[in-house]
Amino acid sequence: MKLRLAIPITVFFTLTYFIACRHIENNTYAKTVWSQNQEQDLWEKATTYLFPQSKEQLLEETGATKAQIELGKTLFYEKKLSLNENQSCNTCHNLDNYGVDNEQFSKGSRNNTIGVRNTPTVFDAAFHYAQFWDGRAKTVEEQAAFPILNPNEMAMPSEESVVARLKAMPEYIEKFNKAYPDEMEALSFANITHAIGAFERTLVTNSRFDDYTAGNLDALTPKEKKGLRLFLDLNCAPCHSGSTVGGLMPQRFGQVGNYDDYTGHPNPDRGIAEISNAPADENTFKVPSLRNVVHTAPYFHDGSVETLEEAISIMAKAQLNTELSNEDILSIKAFLNSLSLDDSAL
Ligand code: HEC
Ligand code: HEC
């Protein structure tokens, strides 16, 4: 009798146990589904604002050939393009150092000359809507002429003097003829800047964030995802948008107040208004790309802010009227670090 009862009781409890466990399992499952939804939601919002890179498009825009790209690379490292033959593009935009020199302002080729704005990275610059902090050059090809002739930078006196320098080197005549075989005057100033631009269009960085936007949801750590969530929810992304997380539009520094209210020092640089003189362009600069930003200190157009933490905190106040906690600043910084070029690629 005892035994006959024992069996159904055991069966009853075993069943109850399994049902209960299934129930618990279901609950856990429900929880996972819920957080998967959150993960999915984050990914969808991220890829809406910060969509994946399209590298092919950049080269297609110019139809540059391999020979032109290789020539452009040689020219990027060519010190003969500067007055005192002491400076190449790479001096200020060191490609082994995320495309920057980490100086507030860079020294020029001539003694005692110095720039007036902080040197941005050349990585991913070809994606921007325009070049320079004030967008005064439309493309990387157009931009390349400026530093060569800028008296505070490479300081060459004229386009002709640049061409004459390279023509004195037979290997360049050969390289230009190979890169521009259909042209009578292959070694021209226009082709120098075209080739440099063609090379710059290959300076596209790959980061863990690209793995994430491509669909690998585990490519970011939980802390980085928290930072990404904040970056999106705080509305940093409408300005720092696109595959470059910036570089796609001009915006005023200080939506709620002026530059000196936030940085504690005056800002003599009027940004786009320096060119247009339009009151609406005062204090307006290209929204910089935040790719590799962890490595490109100091920050802002005047390189006046040394740490990324401070730059993030200033941005939240100046653009969004928000005071961030230290923890939130560090989460955003962690997310921004996921936008760094893979070290092994340098
Ligand atoms: C003396 C340092 C120096 C040298 C040399 C130099 N640059 Fe720059 N570069 C700068 C500075 C400073 C800026 C920003 C100036 C501004 O916005 O008004 C800049 C801006 C740029 C930009 C725009 C990036 C962006 O995000 O807007 C590109 C592209 C660039 N340089 C490419 C080159 C190339 C190509 C060469 C060589 C032909 C070169 N630079 C030589 C200092 C330098
Ligand atoms: C209204 C547009 C706008 C919003 C919103 C905005 N930014 Fe910016 N951001 C800019 C502009 C414009 C600059 C360049 C300002 C300058 O140099 O004078 C900039 C510069 C930066 C820089 C310095 C980058 C460098 O290379 O020097 C960082 C970092 C940055 N923003 C992060 C953020 C973060 C984080 C948020 C959200 C909390 C944010 N920004 C929100 C427009 C915006």
Coordinates of C-alpha atoms and ligand atoms in Angstrom, one line a residue:
M1 CA 0.0 0.0 0.0
K2 CA 2.8 2.3 1.0
L3 CA 4.6 1.4 -2.2
R4 CA 1.5 1.8 -4.3
L5 CA 1.1 5.3 -3.0
A6 CA 4.8 6.1 -3.2
I7 CA 4.9 5.6 -7.0
P8 CA 2.1 8.1 -7.9
I9 CA 3.5 10.5 -5.3
T10 CA 6.9 10.3 -6.8
V11 CA 5.4 10.7 -10.3
F12 CA 3.4 13.7 -9.1
F13 CA 6.4 15.4 -7.6
T14 CA 8.7 14.6 -10.5
L15 CA 6.1 16.0 -12.9
T16 CA 5.5 19.1 -10.8
Y17 CA 9.3 19.5 -10.6
F18 CA 9.6 19.3 -14.4
I19 CA 6.7 21.6 -15.0
A20 CA 8.0 24.0 -12.5
C21 CA 11.5 23.9 -14.1
R22 CA 10.0 24.4 -17.5
H23 CA 8.2 27.3 -16.1
I24 CA 11.4 28.7 -14.7
E25 CA 13.1 27.9 -18.0
N26 CA 10.3 29.7 -19.8
N27 CA 10.8 32.7 -17.6
T28 CA 14.5 32.8 -18.1
Y29 CA 13.8 32.4 -21.8
A30 CA 11.3 35.3 -21.7
K31 CA 14.0 37.4 -20.0
T32 CA 16.5 36.6 -22.7
V33 CA 14.0 37.4 -25.4
W34 CA 13.4 40.7 -23.6
S35 CA 17.0 41.6 -23.5
Q36 CA 17.5 40.4 -27.0
N37 CA 14.8 42.8 -28.0
Q38 CA 16.8 45.5 -26.2
E39 CA 19.9 44.5 -28.0
Q40 CA 18.1 44.5 -31.3
D41 CA 16.6 47.9 -30.5
L42 CA 20.1 49.3 -29.7
W43 CA 21.5 47.8 -32.9
E44 CA 18.7 49.2 -35.1
K45 CA 18.9 52.7 -33.6
A46 CA 22.7 52.6 -33.9
T47 CA 22.6 51.5 -37.6
T48 CA 20.0 54.1 -38.4
Y49 CA 22.2 57.0 -37.2
L50 CA 25.6 55.5 -37.5
F51 CA 25.2 53.3 -40.6
P52 CA 28.0 51.0 -41.9
Q53 CA 30.9 52.3 -44.0
S54 CA 30.8 51.9 -47.8
K55 CA 34.5 51.9 -48.8
E56 CA 34.0 51.1 -52.4
Q57 CA 31.9 54.2 -53.0
L58 CA 34.9 56.5 -52.2
L59 CA 37.2 55.2 -54.9
E60 CA 34.3 54.9 -57.4
E61 CA 33.8 58.6 -57.1
T62 CA 37.1 59.3 -58.8
G63 CA 37.7 56.1 -60.6
A64 CA 41.3 56.3 -59.4
T65 CA 43.7 53.6 -60.6
K66 CA 46.2 51.5 -58.6
A67 CA 49.1 53.4 -60.1
Q68 CA 47.5 56.7 -59.0
I69 CA 46.9 55.5 -55.5
E70 CA 50.5 54.3 -55.2
L71 CA 51.9 57.6 -56.5
G72 CA 49.7 59.4 -54.0
K73 CA 51.1 57.4 -51.2
T74 CA 54.7 58.3 -52.2
L75 CA 53.7 62.0 -52.4
F76 CA 52.0 61.8 -49.0
Y77 CA 55.5 61.0 -47.5
E78 CA 57.4 63.4 -49.8
K79 CA 59.3 66.1 -47.9
K80 CA 60.2 67.9 -51.2
L81 CA 56.7 69.2 -51.2
S82 CA 57.7 71.6 -48.4
L83 CA 59.8 74.7 -48.7
N84 CA 62.6 73.6 -46.5
E85 CA 62.2 69.9 -47.5
N86 CA 61.6 69.1 -43.9
Q87 CA 58.0 68.3 -43.9
S88 CA 55.5 66.0 -45.6
C89 CA 51.8 65.5 -45.1
N90 CA 52.8 62.6 -42.8
T91 CA 54.7 65.0 -40.5
C92 CA 51.4 66.4 -39.2
H93 CA 49.1 63.5 -40.2
N94 CA 51.3 60.7 -39.0
L95 CA 49.7 57.5 -40.4
D96 CA 51.4 55.4 -37.7
N97 CA 49.7 57.6 -35.1
Y98 CA 46.0 57.6 -36.2
G99 CA 46.7 60.4 -38.7
V100 CA 47.6 63.1 -36.2
D101 CA 50.6 64.6 -34.4
N102 CA 48.9 65.2 -31.0
E103 CA 50.0 68.8 -31.0
Q104 CA 47.6 71.7 -30.2
F105 CA 48.9 73.5 -33.3
S106 CA 51.4 72.0 -35.8
K107 CA 54.7 73.7 -36.7
G108 CA 55.2 74.7 -40.3
S109 CA 58.1 74.1 -42.7
R110 CA 59.6 77.6 -42.2
N111 CA 61.1 78.5 -38.8
N112 CA 58.8 79.9 -36.2
T113 CA 55.6 79.3 -38.1
I114 CA 52.7 77.5 -36.5
G115 CA 49.1 76.7 -37.6
V116 CA 46.0 78.3 -36.1
R117 CA 43.8 75.2 -35.9
N118 CA 44.3 71.7 -34.5
T119 CA 45.3 69.1 -37.0
P120 CA 42.5 66.6 -37.7
T121 CA 43.1 63.0 -38.7
V122 CA 43.2 62.2 -42.4
F123 CA 41.7 58.7 -41.7
D124 CA 38.2 58.5 -43.1
A125 CA 38.3 62.2 -44.1
A126 CA 37.3 61.4 -47.6
F127 CA 33.8 60.5 -46.3
H128 CA 33.2 64.0 -44.9
Y129 CA 30.8 66.4 -46.7
A130 CA 33.7 68.8 -47.0
Q131 CA 37.3 69.2 -45.7
F132 CA 38.8 71.4 -42.9
W133 CA 37.1 72.6 -39.7
D134 CA 35.2 75.1 -41.8
G135 CA 34.6 72.9 -44.8
R136 CA 36.3 75.3 -47.2
A137 CA 37.6 72.5 -49.6
K138 CA 35.0 70.2 -51.0
T139 CA 37.0 67.0 -51.7
V140 CA 40.3 65.5 -50.5
E141 CA 41.7 66.2 -54.0
E142 CA 40.9 69.9 -53.7
Q143 CA 42.1 70.0 -50.1
A144 CA 45.6 68.7 -50.9
A145 CA 46.6 71.9 -52.6
F146 CA 46.1 74.0 -49.5
P147 CA 48.8 72.7 -47.1
I148 CA 51.4 72.6 -49.8
L149 CA 50.9 76.4 -50.5
N150 CA 50.0 77.5 -47.0
P151 CA 52.8 79.7 -45.6
N152 CA 52.2 78.3 -42.1
E153 CA 52.4 74.7 -43.4
M154 CA 54.5 73.4 -46.3
A155 CA 55.0 77.0 -47.5
M156 CA 55.8 76.3 -51.2
P157 CA 55.6 79.7 -53.1
S158 CA 53.6 78.5 -56.1
E159 CA 52.1 75.6 -58.0
E160 CA 54.9 75.9 -60.6
S161 CA 57.6 75.7 -58.0
V162 CA 56.1 72.4 -56.7
V163 CA 55.9 70.9 -60.2
A164 CA 59.5 72.1 -60.9
R165 CA 60.7 70.4 -57.7
L166 CA 59.3 67.0 -58.8
K167 CA 60.3 67.4 -62.4
A168 CA 63.9 67.6 -61.2
M169 CA 63.5 64.0 -60.1
P170 CA 63.4 61.6 -63.0
E171 CA 61.7 58.9 -61.0
Y172 CA 58.7 61.2 -60.6
I173 CA 58.4 61.9 -64.3
E174 CA 58.2 58.1 -64.8
K175 CA 55.7 57.6 -62.0
F176 CA 53.4 60.3 -63.3
N177 CA 53.6 59.0 -66.9
K178 CA 52.6 55.6 -65.6
A179 CA 49.8 56.9 -63.4
Y180 CA 48.4 59.3 -66.1
P181 CA 49.3 57.6 -69.4
D182 CA 46.8 59.5 -71.6
E183 CA 48.0 63.0 -70.6
M184 CA 50.6 65.1 -72.4
E185 CA 51.6 66.8 -69.2
A186 CA 51.3 64.0 -66.7
L187 CA 53.4 65.7 -64.0
S188 CA 51.0 68.6 -63.2
F189 CA 49.9 70.3 -60.0
A190 CA 46.4 69.0 -60.6
N191 CA 47.6 65.4 -60.9
I192 CA 49.8 65.8 -57.7
T193 CA 46.7 66.7 -55.7
H194 CA 44.5 64.1 -57.6
A195 CA 47.0 61.3 -56.7
I196 CA 47.2 62.4 -53.0
G197 CA 43.4 62.5 -52.8
A198 CA 43.2 59.0 -54.5
F199 CA 45.5 57.7 -51.8
E200 CA 43.5 59.4 -49.0
R201 CA 40.4 57.7 -50.3
T202 CA 42.0 54.4 -49.2
L203 CA 42.6 55.6 -45.6
V204 CA 39.4 54.0 -44.3
T205 CA 39.5 52.6 -40.9
N206 CA 38.0 49.4 -39.6
S207 CA 37.0 49.1 -35.9
R208 CA 35.1 46.8 -33.6
F209 CA 32.1 49.2 -34.1
D210 CA 32.1 48.2 -37.8
D211 CA 31.9 44.5 -36.8
Y212 CA 28.9 45.5 -34.6
T213 CA 27.1 47.5 -37.3
A214 CA 27.7 44.6 -39.7
G215 CA 25.7 42.4 -37.3
N216 CA 28.0 41.0 -34.8
L217 CA 26.2 42.1 -31.6
D218 CA 28.9 40.7 -29.4
A219 CA 31.6 42.9 -30.9
L220 CA 31.0 45.5 -28.2
T221 CA 31.4 45.0 -24.4
P222 CA 28.4 45.7 -22.1
K223 CA 30.1 49.0 -21.0
E224 CA 30.6 50.1 -24.6
K225 CA 27.0 49.3 -25.4
K226 CA 25.9 51.4 -22.4
G227 CA 28.0 54.2 -23.8
L228 CA 26.4 53.7 -27.2
R229 CA 23.0 53.8 -25.7
L230 CA 23.7 57.1 -24.0
F231 CA 25.3 58.5 -27.1
L232 CA 22.0 57.7 -29.0
D233 CA 19.6 58.6 -26.2
L234 CA 21.3 61.9 -25.4
N235 CA 21.1 62.9 -29.1
C236 CA 24.8 63.1 -29.8
A237 CA 24.2 61.1 -32.9
P238 CA 22.1 63.5 -35.0
C239 CA 25.2 65.7 -35.2
H240 CA 27.9 63.0 -35.0
S241 CA 26.1 60.9 -37.6
G242 CA 26.8 58.5 -40.4
S243 CA 29.5 55.9 -40.8
T244 CA 32.1 58.4 -39.7
V245 CA 30.2 59.4 -36.5
G246 CA 30.6 63.0 -37.6
G247 CA 32.0 64.9 -40.6
L248 CA 28.7 65.1 -42.4
M249 CA 27.5 68.6 -41.5
P250 CA 28.4 72.0 -40.0
Q251 CA 27.0 72.9 -36.6
R252 CA 27.4 75.8 -34.1
F253 CA 29.6 75.2 -31.1
G254 CA 27.3 76.0 -28.2
Q255 CA 23.6 75.5 -29.0
V256 CA 22.9 76.9 -25.5
G257 CA 25.6 79.6 -24.9
N258 CA 29.0 80.5 -26.3
Y259 CA 32.3 78.8 -26.7
D260 CA 34.0 80.7 -23.8
D261 CA 31.1 79.8 -21.4
Y262 CA 32.1 76.2 -21.7
T263 CA 35.9 76.1 -22.3
G264 CA 36.7 79.1 -20.0
H265 CA 38.7 80.9 -22.6
P266 CA 37.8 83.2 -25.5
N267 CA 37.5 81.8 -29.0
P268 CA 38.9 84.2 -31.7
D269 CA 38.1 81.7 -34.4
R270 CA 34.7 82.4 -36.0
G271 CA 34.6 79.1 -37.9
I272 CA 32.6 79.3 -41.2
A273 CA 31.9 83.0 -40.5
E274 CA 35.6 83.6 -41.2
I275 CA 34.8 82.9 -44.8
S276 CA 31.1 83.8 -45.2
N277 CA 30.9 86.7 -42.7
A278 CA 27.3 85.6 -42.2
P279 CA 26.0 86.0 -38.6
A280 CA 24.4 82.6 -38.8
D281 CA 27.8 81.0 -39.4
E282 CA 29.5 82.5 -36.2
N283 CA 31.1 79.7 -34.1
T284 CA 30.1 77.1 -36.7
F285 CA 32.4 74.3 -37.5
K286 CA 32.3 71.0 -39.2
V287 CA 31.1 68.4 -36.7
P288 CA 34.2 66.3 -36.4
S289 CA 34.3 62.6 -37.0
L290 CA 34.7 60.7 -33.8
R291 CA 36.5 57.7 -35.3
N292 CA 39.8 57.2 -33.6
V293 CA 39.0 60.2 -31.3
V294 CA 40.4 58.4 -28.2
H295 CA 43.8 58.8 -29.9
T296 CA 43.6 62.2 -31.5
A297 CA 43.9 64.5 -28.5
P298 CA 43.9 67.5 -27.9
Y299 CA 40.3 68.3 -28.8
F300 CA 38.2 70.9 -30.6
H301 CA 39.2 73.1 -33.5
D302 CA 41.7 75.0 -31.3
G303 CA 43.0 71.9 -29.5
S304 CA 42.3 73.6 -26.2
V305 CA 40.9 70.6 -24.4
E306 CA 43.4 67.9 -23.4
T307 CA 41.2 65.0 -22.3
L308 CA 38.4 63.2 -24.0
E309 CA 36.5 63.1 -20.7
E310 CA 36.5 66.9 -20.6
A311 CA 35.5 67.1 -24.3
I312 CA 32.5 64.8 -23.7
S313 CA 31.4 66.7 -20.7
I314 CA 31.7 70.1 -22.5
M315 CA 29.8 68.7 -25.5
A316 CA 26.9 67.5 -23.3
K317 CA 26.6 70.9 -21.6
A318 CA 27.2 73.1 -24.7
Q319 CA 25.2 71.2 -27.3
L320 CA 22.6 69.4 -25.1
N321 CA 22.3 71.4 -21.9
T322 CA 23.0 68.2 -20.0
E323 CA 25.3 67.6 -17.0
L324 CA 26.8 64.1 -17.3
S325 CA 27.9 62.0 -14.3
N326 CA 31.5 60.7 -14.3
E327 CA 30.2 57.2 -14.9
D328 CA 28.2 58.2 -18.0
I329 CA 31.2 60.1 -19.3
L330 CA 33.4 57.0 -18.9
S331 CA 30.8 54.8 -20.6
I332 CA 30.6 57.2 -23.6
K333 CA 34.4 57.2 -23.7
A334 CA 34.4 53.4 -23.7
F335 CA 32.0 53.4 -26.7
L336 CA 34.1 56.0 -28.5
N337 CA 37.1 53.7 -28.0
S338 CA 35.3 51.0 -30.0
L339 CA 35.6 53.4 -33.0
S340 CA 39.4 53.0 -32.9
L341 CA 41.3 51.6 -35.8
D342 CA 42.5 48.1 -34.9
D343 CA 46.1 48.7 -33.6
S344 CA 47.5 45.8 -35.6
A345 CA 46.5 47.7 -38.8
L346 CA 48.9 50.6 -38.0
Ligands
HEC1 C1 52.0 71.7 -40.7 C2 51.1 70.6 -40.5 C3 50.3 70.1 -41.6 C4 50.8 69.6 -42.8 C5 52.2 69.5 -43.3 C6 49.6 69.1 -43.6 N1 48.5 69.3 -42.9 FE1 46.7 68.7 -43.4 N2 45.9 69.8 -41.9 C7 46.6 70.5 -40.9 C8 45.7 71.4 -40.2 C9 46.1 72.3 -39.1 C10 44.4 71.1 -40.7 C11 43.1 71.8 -40.3 C12 43.1 73.2 -40.9 C13 41.7 73.9 -40.9 O1 40.7 73.2 -40.7 O2 41.6 75.1 -41.2 C14 44.5 70.1 -41.7 C15 43.5 69.5 -42.4 C16 43.6 68.5 -43.4 C17 42.5 67.7 -43.9 C18 41.1 67.9 -43.6 C19 40.6 66.9 -42.6 C20 39.3 67.2 -42.0 O3 38.8 66.4 -41.2 O4 38.7 68.2 -42.3 C21 43.1 66.9 -44.8 C22 42.4 65.8 -45.6 C23 44.5 67.1 -44.8 N3 44.8 68.1 -43.9 C24 45.4 66.5 -45.6 C25 46.7 66.9 -45.8 C26 47.6 66.5 -46.9 C27 47.2 65.6 -48.0 C28 48.8 67.1 -46.7 C29 50.0 67.1 -47.6 C30 49.8 67.6 -48.9 C31 48.7 67.8 -45.4 N4 47.4 67.7 -44.9 C32 49.7 68.5 -44.8 C33 47.9 70.4 -40.7 C34 48.8 69.9 -41.7
HEC2 C1 24.5 70.2 -32.2 C2 25.5 69.3 -32.7 C3 26.3 68.5 -31.8 C4 25.9 67.7 -30.8 C5 24.4 67.4 -30.3 C6 27.1 67.1 -30.2 N1 28.2 67.5 -30.8 FE1 30.1 67.0 -30.4 N2 30.8 68.4 -31.7 C7 30.0 69.2 -32.5 C8 30.8 70.2 -33.1 C9 30.3 71.4 -34.0 C10 32.1 70.0 -32.7 C11 33.4 70.8 -33.0 C12 33.4 72.0 -32.1 C13 34.7 72.8 -32.2 O1 35.8 72.2 -32.4 O2 34.7 74.0 -32.0 C14 32.1 68.8 -31.8 C15 33.2 68.2 -31.2 C16 33.1 67.1 -30.4 C17 34.3 66.4 -29.9 C18 35.7 66.8 -30.1 C19 36.3 66.0 -31.3 C20 37.6 66.4 -31.8 O3 38.2 65.7 -32.6 O4 38.1 67.5 -31.4 C21 33.8 65.3 -29.2 C22 34.6 64.3 -28.4 C23 32.4 65.4 -29.2 N3 32.0 66.4 -30.0 C24 31.5 64.4 -28.6 C25 30.2 64.6 -28.5 C26 29.3 63.9 -27.6 C27 29.8 62.7 -26.7 C28 28.1 64.4 -27.7 C29 26.8 64.0 -27.0 C30 26.9 64.1 -25.5 C31 28.1 65.4 -28.7 N4 29.4 65.6 -29.1 C32 27.0 66.2 -29.2 C33 28.6 69.1 -32.6 C34 27.8 68.4 -31.8

